[in-house]
Coordinates of C-alpha atoms in Angstrom, one line a residue:
X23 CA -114.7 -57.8 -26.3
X24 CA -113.1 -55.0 -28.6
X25 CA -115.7 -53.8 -31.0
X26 CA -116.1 -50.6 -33.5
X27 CA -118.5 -48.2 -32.5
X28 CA -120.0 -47.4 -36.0
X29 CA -121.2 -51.5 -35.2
X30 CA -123.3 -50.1 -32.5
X31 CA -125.4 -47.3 -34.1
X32 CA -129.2 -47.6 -34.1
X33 CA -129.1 -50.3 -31.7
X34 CA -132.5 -50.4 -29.4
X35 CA -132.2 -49.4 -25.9
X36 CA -134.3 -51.5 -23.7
X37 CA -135.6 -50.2 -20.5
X38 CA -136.9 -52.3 -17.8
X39 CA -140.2 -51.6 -19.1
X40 CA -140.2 -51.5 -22.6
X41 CA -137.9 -49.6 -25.9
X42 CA -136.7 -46.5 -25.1
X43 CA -134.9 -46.0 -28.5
X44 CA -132.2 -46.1 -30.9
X45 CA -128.3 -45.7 -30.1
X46 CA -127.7 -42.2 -32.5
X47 CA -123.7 -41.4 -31.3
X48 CA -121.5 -41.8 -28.1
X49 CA -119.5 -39.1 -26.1
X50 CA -116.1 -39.9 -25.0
X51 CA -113.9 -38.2 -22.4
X52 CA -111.3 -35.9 -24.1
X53 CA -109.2 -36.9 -20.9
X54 CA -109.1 -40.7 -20.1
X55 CA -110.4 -41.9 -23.5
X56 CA -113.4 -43.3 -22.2
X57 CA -117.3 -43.6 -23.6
X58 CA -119.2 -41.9 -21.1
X59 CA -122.6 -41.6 -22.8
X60 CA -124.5 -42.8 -25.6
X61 CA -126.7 -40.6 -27.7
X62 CA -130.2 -42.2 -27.5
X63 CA -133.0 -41.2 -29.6
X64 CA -136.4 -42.1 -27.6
X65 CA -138.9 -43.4 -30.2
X66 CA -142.9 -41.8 -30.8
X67 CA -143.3 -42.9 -27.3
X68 CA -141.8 -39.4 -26.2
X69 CA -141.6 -37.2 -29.3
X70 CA -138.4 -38.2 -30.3
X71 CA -136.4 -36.5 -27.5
X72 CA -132.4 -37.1 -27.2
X73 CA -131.6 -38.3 -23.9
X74 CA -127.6 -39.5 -22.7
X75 CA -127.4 -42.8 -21.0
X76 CA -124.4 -44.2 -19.5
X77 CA -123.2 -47.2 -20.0
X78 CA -122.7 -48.1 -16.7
X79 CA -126.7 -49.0 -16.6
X80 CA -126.5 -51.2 -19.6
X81 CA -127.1 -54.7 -18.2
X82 CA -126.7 -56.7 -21.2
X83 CA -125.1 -56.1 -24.9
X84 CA -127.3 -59.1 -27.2
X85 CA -125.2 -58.8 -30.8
X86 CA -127.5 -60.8 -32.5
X87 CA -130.8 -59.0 -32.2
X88 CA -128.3 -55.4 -31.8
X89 CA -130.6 -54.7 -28.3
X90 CA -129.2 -53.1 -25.2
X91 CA -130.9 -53.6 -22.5
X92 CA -130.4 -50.9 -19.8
X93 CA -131.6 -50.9 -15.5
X94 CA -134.3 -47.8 -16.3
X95 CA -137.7 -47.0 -17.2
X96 CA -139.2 -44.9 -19.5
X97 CA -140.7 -42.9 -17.2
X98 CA -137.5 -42.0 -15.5
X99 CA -135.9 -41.3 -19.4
X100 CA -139.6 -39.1 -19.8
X101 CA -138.0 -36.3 -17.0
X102 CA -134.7 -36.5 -17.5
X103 CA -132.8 -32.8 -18.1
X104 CA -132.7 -31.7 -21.6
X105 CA -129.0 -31.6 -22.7
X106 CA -128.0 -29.8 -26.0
X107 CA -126.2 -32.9 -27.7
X108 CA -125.5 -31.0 -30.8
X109 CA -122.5 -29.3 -28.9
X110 CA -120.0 -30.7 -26.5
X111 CA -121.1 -31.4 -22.8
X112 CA -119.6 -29.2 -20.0
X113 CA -119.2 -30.1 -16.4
X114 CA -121.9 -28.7 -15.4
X115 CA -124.5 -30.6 -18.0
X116 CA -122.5 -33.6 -16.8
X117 CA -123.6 -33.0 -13.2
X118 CA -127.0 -32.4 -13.5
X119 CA -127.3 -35.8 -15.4
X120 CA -125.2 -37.6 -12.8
X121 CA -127.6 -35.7 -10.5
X122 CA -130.6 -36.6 -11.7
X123 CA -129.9 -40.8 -12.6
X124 CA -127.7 -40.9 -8.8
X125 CA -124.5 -41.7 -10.3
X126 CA -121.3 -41.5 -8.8
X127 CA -119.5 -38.4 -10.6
X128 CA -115.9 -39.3 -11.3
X129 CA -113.0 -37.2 -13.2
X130 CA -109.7 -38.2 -14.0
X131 CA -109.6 -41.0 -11.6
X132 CA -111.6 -43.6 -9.9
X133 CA -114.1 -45.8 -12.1
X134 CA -111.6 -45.7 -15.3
X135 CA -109.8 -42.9 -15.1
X136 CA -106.0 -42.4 -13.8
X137 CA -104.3 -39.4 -12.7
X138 CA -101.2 -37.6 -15.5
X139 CA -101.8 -36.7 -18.8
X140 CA -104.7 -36.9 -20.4
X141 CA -104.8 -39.3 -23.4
X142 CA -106.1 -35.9 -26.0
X143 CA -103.2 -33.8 -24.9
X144 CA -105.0 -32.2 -21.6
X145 CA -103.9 -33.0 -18.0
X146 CA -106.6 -35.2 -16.3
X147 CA -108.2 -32.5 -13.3
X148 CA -108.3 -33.8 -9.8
X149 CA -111.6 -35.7 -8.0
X150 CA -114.3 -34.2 -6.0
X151 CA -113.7 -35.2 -2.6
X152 CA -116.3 -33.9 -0.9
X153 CA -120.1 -33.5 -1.2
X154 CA -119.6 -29.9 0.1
X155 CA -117.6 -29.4 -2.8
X156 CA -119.6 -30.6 -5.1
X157 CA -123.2 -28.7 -3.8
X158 CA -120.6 -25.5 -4.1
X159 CA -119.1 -26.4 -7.9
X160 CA -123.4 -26.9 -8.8
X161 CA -123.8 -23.2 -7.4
X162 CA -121.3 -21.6 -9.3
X163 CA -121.6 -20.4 -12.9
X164 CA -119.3 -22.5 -14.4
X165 CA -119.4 -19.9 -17.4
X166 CA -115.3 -21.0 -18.0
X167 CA -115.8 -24.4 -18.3
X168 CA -114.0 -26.5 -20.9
X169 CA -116.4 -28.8 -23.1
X170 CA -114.7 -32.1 -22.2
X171 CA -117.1 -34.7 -23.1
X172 CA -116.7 -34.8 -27.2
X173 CA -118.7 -36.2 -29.6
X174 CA -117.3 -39.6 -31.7
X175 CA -119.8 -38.5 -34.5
X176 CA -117.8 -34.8 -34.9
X177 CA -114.4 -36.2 -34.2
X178 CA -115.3 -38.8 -37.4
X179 CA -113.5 -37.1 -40.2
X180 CA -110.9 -35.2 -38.5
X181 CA -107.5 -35.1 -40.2
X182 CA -105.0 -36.9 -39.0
X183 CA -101.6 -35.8 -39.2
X184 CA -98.2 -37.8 -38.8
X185 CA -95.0 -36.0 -37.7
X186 CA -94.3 -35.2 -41.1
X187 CA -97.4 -35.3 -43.1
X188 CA -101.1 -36.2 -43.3
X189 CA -102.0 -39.8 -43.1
X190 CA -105.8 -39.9 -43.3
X191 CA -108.6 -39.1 -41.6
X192 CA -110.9 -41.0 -38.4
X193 CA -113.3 -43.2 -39.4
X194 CA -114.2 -45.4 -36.6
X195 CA -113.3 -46.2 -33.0
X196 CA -112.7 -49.3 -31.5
X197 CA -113.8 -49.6 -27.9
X198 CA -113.8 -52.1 -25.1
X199 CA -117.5 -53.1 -24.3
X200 CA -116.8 -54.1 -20.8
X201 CA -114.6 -50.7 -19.7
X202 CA -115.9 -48.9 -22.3
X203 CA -112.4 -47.3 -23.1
X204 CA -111.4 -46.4 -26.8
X205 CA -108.4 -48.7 -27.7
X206 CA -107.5 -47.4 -31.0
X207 CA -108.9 -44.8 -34.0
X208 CA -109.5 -46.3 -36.8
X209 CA -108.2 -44.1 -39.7
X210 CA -109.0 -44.2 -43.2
X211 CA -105.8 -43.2 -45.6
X212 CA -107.6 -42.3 -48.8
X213 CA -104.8 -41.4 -50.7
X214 CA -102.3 -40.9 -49.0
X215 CA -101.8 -45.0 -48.4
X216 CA -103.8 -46.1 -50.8
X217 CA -106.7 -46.4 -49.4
X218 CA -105.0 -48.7 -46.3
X219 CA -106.8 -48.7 -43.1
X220 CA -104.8 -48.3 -40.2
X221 CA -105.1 -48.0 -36.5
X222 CA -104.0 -45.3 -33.9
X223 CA -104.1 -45.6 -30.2
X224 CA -105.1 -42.3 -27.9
X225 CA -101.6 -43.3 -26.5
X226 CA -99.7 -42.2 -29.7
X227 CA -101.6 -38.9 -29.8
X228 CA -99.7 -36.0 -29.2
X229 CA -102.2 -33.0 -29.6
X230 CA -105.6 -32.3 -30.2
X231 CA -106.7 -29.2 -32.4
X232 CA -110.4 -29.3 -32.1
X233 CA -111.0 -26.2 -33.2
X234 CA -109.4 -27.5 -36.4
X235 CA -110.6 -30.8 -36.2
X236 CA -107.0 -32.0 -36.4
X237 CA -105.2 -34.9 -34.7
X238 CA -101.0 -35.4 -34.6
X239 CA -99.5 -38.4 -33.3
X240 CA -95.9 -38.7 -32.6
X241 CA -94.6 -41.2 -35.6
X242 CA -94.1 -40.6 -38.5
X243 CA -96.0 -41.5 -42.1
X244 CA -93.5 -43.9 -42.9
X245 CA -93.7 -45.3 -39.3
X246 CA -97.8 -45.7 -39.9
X247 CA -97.4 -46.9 -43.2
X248 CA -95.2 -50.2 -42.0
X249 CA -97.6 -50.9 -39.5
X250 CA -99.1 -54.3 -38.4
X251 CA -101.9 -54.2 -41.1
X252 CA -105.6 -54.2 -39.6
X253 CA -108.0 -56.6 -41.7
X254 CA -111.4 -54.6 -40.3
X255 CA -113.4 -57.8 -41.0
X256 CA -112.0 -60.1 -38.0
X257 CA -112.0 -59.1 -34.5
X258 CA -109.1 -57.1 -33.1
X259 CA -107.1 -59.9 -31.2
X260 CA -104.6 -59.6 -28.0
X261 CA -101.8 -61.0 -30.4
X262 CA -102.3 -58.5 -33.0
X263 CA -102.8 -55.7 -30.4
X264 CA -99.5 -56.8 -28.8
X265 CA -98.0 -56.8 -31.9
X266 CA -99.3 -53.0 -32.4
X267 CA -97.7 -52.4 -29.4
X268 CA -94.8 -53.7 -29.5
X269 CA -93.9 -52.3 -33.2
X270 CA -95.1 -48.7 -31.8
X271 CA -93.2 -48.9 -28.7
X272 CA -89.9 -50.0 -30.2

């Protein structure tokens, strides 16, 4: 099922054993468009420590009590590596994570990834194939690496900016809770459309500025502004998404 991610927040992880916490934010892949992590925040049980869980653990999504239950315990959350998740992730955070939990590391292709061009405007890298290589990469410094895991609690708020002109800025993201693969931005117009809510796929994004906190898609105001409308208070159906598509891709 398609959902919004903002619908998520401060829902209470559930380990094996009893609450870990509350969902606080996600991080996304800058380079397949996929949620890779949630930002939990472990209750008095642990001092309030931030921990990132994937989703691949989560074992069941129950809307109506807003509980995920996930395949670990809190003593396994208790020694997991302190990660900095006021700032993007590098490769190397992601590996010691991946270490630590045993799972399978994967970039660019494989669980949901595809080789070509990333969906943010970066060129997807190529997959470990070796353990070797992977013992070597953990050895190494890694002091060039490129943050790649983002934040959807920065990118909310960037601008985002139409082939001639500013449309709006991101509110919200709507992702697939079975993938876990961001479908569309949700962008809020303000002014520019009258307050209209519209929605932008990674597909249509032409180039990241995150530096500037900037987005540009290639169409054009106009183009967004004709859109299928999106009514954010019923569920995202196929029709409407092939609709999306198909006025997009005309």
């Amino acid at each position: 099922m398609k959902r919004s991610i903002n619908s998520l927040l401060n829902y209470t992880i559930k380990g094996t054993d009893g609450e870990i916490g509350k969902v606080e934010e996600f991080y996304f892949d800058d380079q397949t468009s996929t949620i890779r992590y949630m930002v939990v925040k472990t209750g008095g049980w642990l001092s309030e420590k931030k921990v990132l869980i994937s989703p691949e653990v989560i074992q069941k999504l129950d809307c109506e009590s807003k509980i995920l239950s996930v395949n670990l315990t809190q003593e396994k959350i208790k020694n997991s590596p302190d990660i900095e998740t006021d700032k993007p992730v590098s490769e190397q955070q992601e590996e010691l994570i991946r270490g630590y939990y045993s799972w399978p590391g994967y970039y660019g292709k494989g669980m949901y990834g595809h080789m070509g061009l990333g969906m943010w405007g970066y060129p997807l890298v190529e997959v470990r194939k070796t353990e070797k290589e992977m013992i070597q990469r953990k050895m190494e410094k890694h002091t060039n690496d490129k943050p790649y895991l983002r934040s959807t609690q920065e990118v909310t708020g960037y601008d985002i900016h139409a082939t001639d002109g500013d449309i709006g800025e991101v509110e919200d993201f709507i992702i697939d809770d079975v993938s876990w693969k961001i479908h569309f931005l949700i962008v809020e117009t303000g002014n520019w459309f009258s307050g209209k809510r519209v929605i932008i796929s990674p597909r249509w994004i032409k180039d990241v500025k995150w530096q500037e906190q900037t987005v540009t898609i290639n169409h054009s105001k106009e183009g967004v502004k004709n859109s299928p409308e999106y009514d954010s208070s019923q569920p995202i159906s196929d029709s409407y998404e092939r609709s999306l598509n198909d006025y997009y891709e005309k």
